[in-house]
């Protein structure tokens, strides 16, 4: 049966076809119809500041799930089945890859230290607060059968910000700083949450020592750097192959295919060797946009840019439809055997812990980051800190997938409370996406002004190299005007005063001298018939 076919178990008999499984065909037809409806409704509500396509898809999924339940009279088991495999293998990779492929690289790497601070340390703080809060509060509500490992898993599950929904509610063009911080944090945050979740599952509670936290930190550092390195290597491999072989001279389809397949292959290899596929495919997308994209023909550039965006868009819409329909899995609600009051109390507690856990790291870490920045324009204002806190409250399919992984098919003695945790997680996801997601755009308009554009364009937000004294780095201490050499050690002092801009300048020199001649890129691709020779859309460079 096809992957989509597992979504439905049609409760009424239909004449089967000799070539296809009828239930699979119906499932695909229903989902394609819903996808088309989401696109049309999203287009009609494009200018509505309260709605976005993720919310529309989620609501449509809820309505469709209700219709299916009515048709089946609420008696059919497994009408809707959430598949982790479908989500992690088929839907998530194209979304994360396209985000890396389209991201404004200057803005992203300019804020990379802040992104890491929020995505790693912030996630750990949120994990600790949610786990401890659940442990202290759940027993008072009446949830008594969960173990310590379950509480730790709850912390890891609810620490995962929904980076997919971030793409819908923040604009890369209108609010580049907020987008780079919140989305970049979301990618690193998802990877950190999954690492914490896997570590919790493998945790031996009978053998915990002072080295256990250090072991977790070491594991994360190893996974972060190896996953990133794998993505960079695969991205460079694609650039070298296409530049060297010039596949597009015979077929543009082949060079597009090799880009898609290598990107997906990077994700699968990472998962195969137990690395973070999210980080791998994200950095593979960044490298491909910097090198590979400039090595392909003009037609392929246009095709890849729109193809990746289209596949990502369909996957995003599919995910929210999927989560919306799965929320009405009536059997899971029956299995929880919890009263409405208990269910509301558990969901409210989890939601409050998510709010508190995020506030506990966003505001302190943002102010710590501000202390390291001398220029006022680089500091994160209180208004922006609030938006970063609010827009990162959304939880999505990663949260649902991890919840099913931890709490489905567990021991019989705790079946009802395991099911209660799944249904409560779904309530948190629905509330955070519908409420926080719908309010984010109006909130940005109120706090930053309607259509808030950055005061300085992304292309010019890095001060001139002359203002930083970087010509001194370039010509060994002699400026163009023949000024005297600066004292020894100026290079180091300059780097300490302006680390981001100096590192960016030094990277560009290294890139132009060593990397682009080998792997290609803008301005380093020799002319070939049918190729673009410099008139390319430079938006990929950002």
XYZ file of C-alpha atoms in Angstrom:
542
model
C 0.000 0.000 0.000
C 1.229 3.495 -0.730
C 2.465 5.770 2.054
C -0.653 7.899 1.787
C -2.780 4.810 1.946
C -1.940 4.237 5.601
C -3.785 7.410 6.538
C -7.264 5.949 6.154
C -9.035 2.691 6.798
C -12.266 3.116 4.836
C -15.072 1.641 6.964
C -17.511 0.867 4.155
C -17.168 -1.679 1.315
C -16.280 -0.385 -2.148
C -15.694 -2.410 -5.286
C -11.921 -2.779 -5.633
C -9.967 -2.229 -8.816
C -7.659 -4.890 -10.210
C -4.819 -2.388 -10.556
C -5.135 -0.292 -7.388
C -6.130 -0.661 -3.795
C -9.359 1.314 -3.552
C -8.729 2.708 -0.064
C -5.346 4.029 -1.208
C -6.882 5.769 -4.211
C -9.581 7.347 -2.042
C -7.009 8.489 0.528
C -4.854 10.120 -2.137
C -7.888 11.729 -3.765
C -9.079 13.173 -0.453
C -5.687 14.612 0.438
C -5.059 16.071 -3.012
C -8.499 17.688 -2.906
C -7.735 19.165 0.497
C -4.343 20.421 -0.681
C -6.005 22.190 -3.609
C -8.592 23.687 -1.254
C -5.829 24.952 1.067
C -4.038 26.638 -1.826
C -7.194 28.349 -3.089
C -8.314 29.485 0.382
C -4.787 30.631 1.202
C -4.735 32.724 -1.953
C -8.072 34.330 -1.109
C -6.882 35.154 2.425
C -3.392 36.281 1.417
C -3.919 39.821 2.693
C -5.582 38.731 5.926
C -3.171 39.436 8.765
C -4.850 36.955 11.132
C -4.643 33.916 8.866
C -1.855 32.027 7.142
C -1.741 28.792 5.203
C -0.586 26.711 8.174
C -3.626 27.776 10.205
C -5.940 27.283 7.228
C -4.525 23.786 6.632
C -4.848 22.877 10.307
C -8.478 24.032 10.464
C -9.324 22.276 7.210
C -7.709 19.111 8.591
C -9.862 19.356 11.709
C -13.027 19.811 9.635
C -12.087 16.904 7.353
C -11.328 14.683 10.334
C -14.735 15.506 11.778
C -16.392 14.592 8.475
C -14.557 11.253 8.377
C -15.690 10.504 11.931
C -19.303 11.314 11.029
C -19.159 9.074 7.935
C -17.683 6.204 9.958
C -20.130 6.884 12.833
C -17.134 7.046 15.194
C -16.751 3.253 15.368
C -13.867 2.508 13.004
C -10.453 2.024 14.628
C -7.364 3.539 13.027
C -9.292 5.828 10.724
C -6.403 8.230 11.077
C -2.869 7.043 11.834
C 0.013 9.414 12.511
C 3.108 7.981 10.834
C 6.497 9.159 12.125
C 8.105 7.572 9.080
C 5.945 9.615 6.713
C 6.821 12.817 8.556
C 10.554 12.393 9.188
C 11.485 10.661 5.918
C 9.167 12.129 3.298
C 7.864 15.506 4.491
C 10.470 17.176 6.717
C 13.621 16.934 4.490
C 12.339 19.056 1.548
C 11.090 21.761 3.939
C 14.383 22.100 5.816
C 16.461 21.838 2.625
C 14.523 24.595 0.891
C 14.826 26.784 3.986
C 18.605 26.408 3.813
C 18.591 26.923 0.063
C 16.559 30.143 0.273
C 17.904 31.578 3.544
C 19.616 34.977 3.546
C 23.097 33.736 4.336
C 24.587 37.052 5.459
C 21.793 37.638 7.938
C 21.881 34.041 9.172
C 25.611 33.874 9.803
C 25.713 37.392 11.183
C 23.388 36.177 13.949
C 24.843 32.680 14.166
C 26.199 33.056 17.709
C 22.791 34.222 18.973
C 21.060 31.416 17.062
C 23.329 28.835 18.702
C 22.831 30.440 22.105
C 19.031 30.187 21.804
C 18.928 26.879 19.927
C 21.281 24.935 22.214
C 21.516 26.532 25.664
C 17.957 27.881 25.450
C 16.549 24.469 24.542
C 18.377 22.851 27.465
C 16.982 25.478 29.871
C 13.456 24.960 28.503
C 13.911 21.163 28.739
C 14.899 21.387 32.420
C 12.026 23.712 33.364
C 9.329 21.719 31.543
C 10.576 18.377 32.884
C 10.849 19.653 36.473
C 7.497 21.449 36.284
C 5.716 18.360 34.949
C 7.313 16.205 37.659
C 6.178 18.565 40.437
C 2.686 19.389 39.144
C 1.303 16.291 37.429
C 0.895 14.264 40.623
C -1.246 17.027 42.097
C -3.499 16.827 39.026
C -3.863 13.057 39.402
C -1.326 11.786 36.871
C 0.620 9.292 38.972
C 1.799 6.470 36.714
C 4.464 8.294 34.694
C 8.108 7.561 35.476
C 11.098 9.894 35.664
C 12.055 8.950 32.125
C 8.591 9.962 30.921
C 8.893 13.384 32.561
C 12.279 13.932 30.941
C 10.780 12.894 27.604
C 7.965 15.444 28.069
C 10.606 18.164 28.507
C 12.430 17.140 25.330
C 9.194 16.808 23.330
C 7.770 20.213 24.260
C 11.084 22.022 23.834
C 10.866 21.548 20.054
C 9.844 24.838 18.403
C 7.932 24.437 15.140
C 10.329 25.802 12.515
C 7.823 24.925 9.772
C 5.165 27.265 11.169
C 7.806 29.977 11.578
C 8.177 30.023 7.807
C 4.496 30.924 7.545
C 4.220 33.673 10.169
C 7.542 35.533 9.709
C 8.698 37.208 6.516
C 12.311 36.895 5.440
C 11.998 40.142 3.463
C 10.044 42.291 5.930
C 11.692 41.136 9.167
C 15.010 39.512 8.171
C 16.531 39.762 11.651
C 13.573 38.155 13.432
C 13.243 35.528 10.714
C 16.916 34.528 10.884
C 16.876 34.359 14.689
C 13.579 32.481 15.160
C 13.875 30.149 12.179
C 17.594 29.505 12.691
C 16.932 28.807 16.351
C 14.078 26.497 15.317
C 16.337 24.364 13.102
C 19.036 24.041 15.785
C 16.319 23.660 18.432
C 14.687 20.727 16.609
C 18.048 18.992 16.335
C 18.799 19.649 20.028
C 15.365 18.399 21.112
C 15.732 15.193 19.114
C 19.233 14.628 20.559
C 17.866 15.172 24.095
C 14.899 12.896 23.365
C 17.137 10.088 22.090
C 19.471 10.550 25.070
C 16.521 10.305 27.478
C 15.300 7.101 25.822
C 18.742 5.528 26.203
C 19.273 6.852 29.743
C 20.052 4.230 32.365
C 18.453 5.634 35.515
C 20.223 3.048 37.660
C 23.650 4.271 36.558
C 23.570 8.086 36.677
C 26.751 9.900 37.690
C 28.282 13.355 37.547
C 29.605 12.452 34.091
C 26.130 11.920 32.619
C 25.479 15.643 31.851
C 28.982 15.970 30.356
C 28.303 12.912 28.235
C 25.091 14.493 26.920
C 26.939 17.733 26.097
C 29.704 15.807 24.346
C 27.153 13.831 22.345
C 25.423 16.993 21.194
C 28.677 18.728 20.206
C 29.716 15.640 18.244
C 26.347 15.386 16.480
C 26.216 19.102 15.700
C 29.627 19.331 14.066
C 29.567 15.968 12.295
C 26.042 16.581 10.947
C 27.035 20.038 9.728
C 30.242 18.714 8.168
C 28.335 15.969 6.334
C 25.918 18.513 4.856
C 28.802 20.736 3.723
C 30.675 17.793 2.164
C 27.651 16.595 0.182
C 26.893 20.160 -0.947
C 30.497 20.634 -2.133
C 30.396 17.241 -3.856
C 27.337 18.278 -5.857
C 29.018 21.563 -6.827
C 32.223 19.829 -7.925
C 30.409 17.148 -9.944
C 28.198 19.599 -11.816
C 31.033 22.091 -12.432
C 33.498 19.438 -13.580
C 31.178 17.291 -15.681
C 28.904 20.145 -16.805
C 25.953 17.783 -16.872
C 23.619 20.483 -18.185
C 25.207 20.556 -21.630
C 23.290 17.368 -22.460
C 20.321 17.514 -20.107
C 19.148 20.078 -17.604
C 16.955 17.373 -16.086
C 20.042 15.475 -14.979
C 21.647 18.347 -13.123
C 18.374 19.148 -11.360
C 17.971 15.459 -10.487
C 21.506 15.179 -9.085
C 20.929 18.200 -6.865
C 17.660 16.810 -5.499
C 18.979 13.296 -5.005
C 22.221 14.347 -3.304
C 20.316 16.679 -0.970
C 17.945 13.876 0.023
C 20.859 11.438 0.217
C 22.624 13.690 2.730
C 19.577 13.490 5.016
C 19.277 9.711 4.712
C 22.999 9.118 5.304
C 22.842 11.297 8.425
C 19.887 9.317 9.772
C 21.553 6.032 8.825
C 24.662 6.808 10.895
C 22.614 8.333 13.758
C 23.419 11.985 13.083
C 20.985 14.922 12.841
C 19.432 14.802 9.375
C 17.824 18.208 9.991
C 21.171 19.970 10.440
C 22.766 18.012 7.596
C 20.160 18.814 4.958
C 19.901 22.450 6.140
C 23.619 23.130 5.665
C 23.607 21.109 2.446
C 20.985 23.564 1.151
C 23.129 26.556 2.162
C 26.215 25.170 0.396
C 24.244 24.251 -2.725
C 22.802 27.763 -2.983
C 26.305 29.260 -2.621
C 28.148 27.027 -5.093
C 26.071 24.429 -6.955
C 23.255 26.767 -7.993
C 25.702 28.989 -9.906
C 27.186 26.025 -11.798
C 23.985 24.921 -13.510
C 22.365 26.337 -16.631
C 20.015 29.302 -16.652
C 16.943 27.157 -17.217
C 17.948 24.860 -14.371
C 18.453 27.796 -12.007
C 14.916 28.995 -12.541
C 13.542 25.451 -12.350
C 15.397 24.447 -9.171
C 14.519 27.631 -7.330
C 10.801 27.189 -7.958
C 10.777 23.376 -7.751
C 12.360 23.293 -4.301
C 10.003 26.022 -3.077
C 6.953 24.198 -4.521
C 7.851 20.821 -3.019
C 8.490 22.485 0.337
C 5.181 24.356 0.174
C 3.214 21.170 -0.557
C 4.977 19.313 2.269
C 4.265 22.126 4.744
C 0.587 22.203 3.796
C 0.384 18.410 3.974
C 1.881 18.368 7.484
C -0.699 20.753 8.926
C -3.549 18.917 7.218
C -2.148 15.694 8.604
C -1.856 16.996 12.179
C -5.340 18.516 12.005
C -6.920 15.251 10.911
C -4.905 13.205 13.401
C -6.148 15.409 16.254
C -9.548 13.729 15.831
C -8.293 10.174 16.257
C -11.255 9.276 18.470
C -9.724 6.001 19.672
C -6.761 7.779 21.252
C -9.129 10.086 23.151
C -11.156 7.100 24.355
C -8.025 5.271 25.509
C -6.973 8.166 27.745
C -10.040 7.559 29.971
C -9.488 11.016 31.460
C -12.266 13.390 32.404
C -12.576 16.688 30.585
C -11.315 18.492 33.680
C -8.180 16.337 33.955
C -7.453 16.676 30.241
C -7.808 20.465 30.408
C -5.676 20.634 33.550
C -2.833 18.588 32.032
C -2.940 20.505 28.728
C -3.028 23.867 30.519
C -0.092 22.861 32.711
C 1.969 21.799 29.708
C 1.086 24.993 27.846
C 2.011 27.158 30.848
C 5.330 25.316 31.193
C 6.062 25.929 27.494
C 5.407 29.662 27.980
C 7.532 29.845 31.150
C 10.308 27.646 29.768
C 10.709 29.829 26.688
C 10.588 33.086 28.660
C 13.219 31.704 31.049
C 15.853 31.668 28.318
C 14.781 34.186 25.654
C 14.903 37.308 27.823
C 18.025 36.479 29.893
C 20.032 35.158 26.924
C 18.991 38.091 24.716
C 20.266 40.528 27.336
C 23.477 38.530 27.754
C 23.911 38.710 23.979
C 23.303 42.474 24.105
C 26.135 42.887 26.618
C 28.608 41.495 24.084
C 27.560 43.953 21.355
C 28.827 47.519 21.368
C 26.680 48.947 18.588
C 23.108 49.813 19.543
C 21.777 48.702 16.142
C 22.970 45.149 16.820
C 21.241 44.784 20.155
C 17.938 42.963 20.540
C 15.362 45.460 21.778
C 12.709 44.535 24.326
C 10.032 44.611 21.617
C 11.991 42.193 19.456
C 12.700 39.982 22.457
C 8.954 39.725 23.043
C 8.318 38.796 19.403
C 11.096 36.183 19.506
C 9.510 34.723 22.649
C 5.988 34.719 21.246
C 6.745 33.437 17.724
C 8.788 30.540 19.143
C 5.906 29.259 21.276
C 4.357 27.318 18.380
C 4.657 23.554 18.530
C 4.057 21.336 15.511
C 4.574 17.993 13.834
C 7.994 17.308 15.420
C 6.330 17.551 18.833
C 3.493 15.229 17.780
C 5.901 12.717 16.208
C 8.118 12.560 19.306
C 5.056 12.236 21.536
C 3.800 9.237 19.568
C 7.288 7.744 19.641
C 7.451 7.965 23.444
C 3.883 7.299 24.540
C 2.281 4.955 21.989
C 2.458 1.190 22.409
C 3.925 1.453 25.886
C 3.314 -0.798 28.814
C -0.244 -1.954 29.412
C -0.210 -0.738 33.029
C -0.003 2.896 31.982
C -1.943 2.876 28.733
C -4.519 5.465 29.792
C -1.959 8.025 30.975
C 0.261 7.401 27.967
C -2.737 8.180 25.753
C -3.529 11.219 27.909
C -0.047 12.598 27.232
C -0.559 12.208 23.473
C -3.955 13.931 23.491
C -2.643 16.700 25.761
C 0.312 17.236 23.435
C -2.079 17.529 20.488
C -4.108 20.160 22.388
C -0.909 22.144 23.046
C 0.015 21.935 19.345
C -3.445 23.058 18.199
C -3.668 25.935 20.673
C -0.140 27.222 20.101
C -0.436 27.053 16.313
C -3.914 28.557 16.033
C -3.604 31.230 18.731
C 0.102 32.121 18.702
C 0.341 31.705 14.928
C -2.644 33.924 14.157
C -1.534 36.668 16.552
C 2.133 36.852 15.445
C 1.651 39.026 12.350
C -0.621 41.590 14.066
C 1.780 41.607 17.009
C 4.700 42.485 14.732
C 2.647 45.278 13.142
C 1.763 46.723 16.564
C 5.265 46.523 18.036
C 7.387 47.297 14.967
C 4.939 49.121 12.694
C 2.989 47.874 9.713
C 5.129 46.296 6.992
C 8.120 46.802 9.263
C 11.136 46.842 7.027
C 14.699 46.846 8.323
C 16.193 50.297 8.677
C 19.276 49.085 6.836
C 19.069 46.712 3.918
C 20.566 43.296 4.290
C 23.148 43.977 1.634
C 24.493 46.989 3.435
C 24.109 46.080 7.071
C 27.794 45.267 7.307
C 29.832 48.466 7.651
C 32.372 49.231 4.964
C 35.622 47.401 5.307
C 37.440 50.703 5.268
C 35.509 51.848 8.341
C 36.751 48.782 10.156
C 40.331 49.300 9.091
C 40.333 46.002 7.235
C 42.526 47.264 4.375
C 45.233 46.857 6.957
C 44.527 43.131 6.906
C 44.566 43.014 3.145
C 47.823 44.830 2.332
C 49.883 43.885 5.360
C 49.487 47.055 7.337
C 49.744 49.723 4.607
C 46.490 51.493 3.772
C 45.692 52.756 0.294
C 46.573 56.333 1.345
C 50.009 55.211 2.496
C 49.299 55.575 6.176
C 51.829 54.250 8.626
C 51.633 50.681 9.761
C 49.376 50.097 12.681
C 50.909 48.676 15.834
C 51.529 44.964 15.997
C 48.472 43.129 17.265
C 45.939 45.345 15.454
C 44.631 42.312 13.571
C 43.713 40.600 16.798
C 42.210 43.729 18.344
C 40.190 44.356 15.179
C 38.857 40.812 15.270
C 37.932 41.132 18.943
C 36.128 44.430 18.334
C 34.288 43.335 15.167
C 34.392 39.492 15.081
C 31.410 38.957 12.771
C 32.404 41.478 10.102
C 36.105 40.604 10.207
C 35.347 36.874 9.972
C 32.985 37.592 7.058
C 35.670 39.553 5.213
C 38.363 36.927 5.804
C 35.960 34.181 4.726
C 35.196 35.995 1.462
C 38.904 36.316 0.699
C 39.432 32.609 1.394
C 36.307 31.721 -0.589
C 37.374 33.746 -3.641
C 40.953 32.472 -3.584
C 40.518 28.780 -2.820
C 36.912 27.575 -2.754
C 35.191 29.122 -5.776
C 37.937 28.282 -8.281
C 37.454 24.606 -7.347
C 33.714 24.384 -6.621
C 32.390 27.231 -8.760
C 29.986 29.919 -7.693
C 29.050 33.410 -8.761
C 31.742 34.883 -11.008
C 33.805 31.681 -11.105
C 31.910 29.629 -13.648
C 33.382 29.619 -17.172
C 31.019 30.393 -20.009
C 29.241 27.423 -21.514
C 26.513 27.518 -24.165
C 23.139 27.710 -22.454
C 24.605 28.786 -19.133
C 24.279 32.040 -17.292
C 27.439 34.166 -17.151
C 26.865 36.676 -14.448
C 23.384 37.973 -15.114
C 21.960 35.513 -12.663
C 19.452 36.377 -10.065
C 21.815 37.403 -7.314
C 19.215 37.013 -4.626
C 20.714 33.634 -3.761
C 23.821 35.378 -2.484
C 21.852 37.683 -0.181
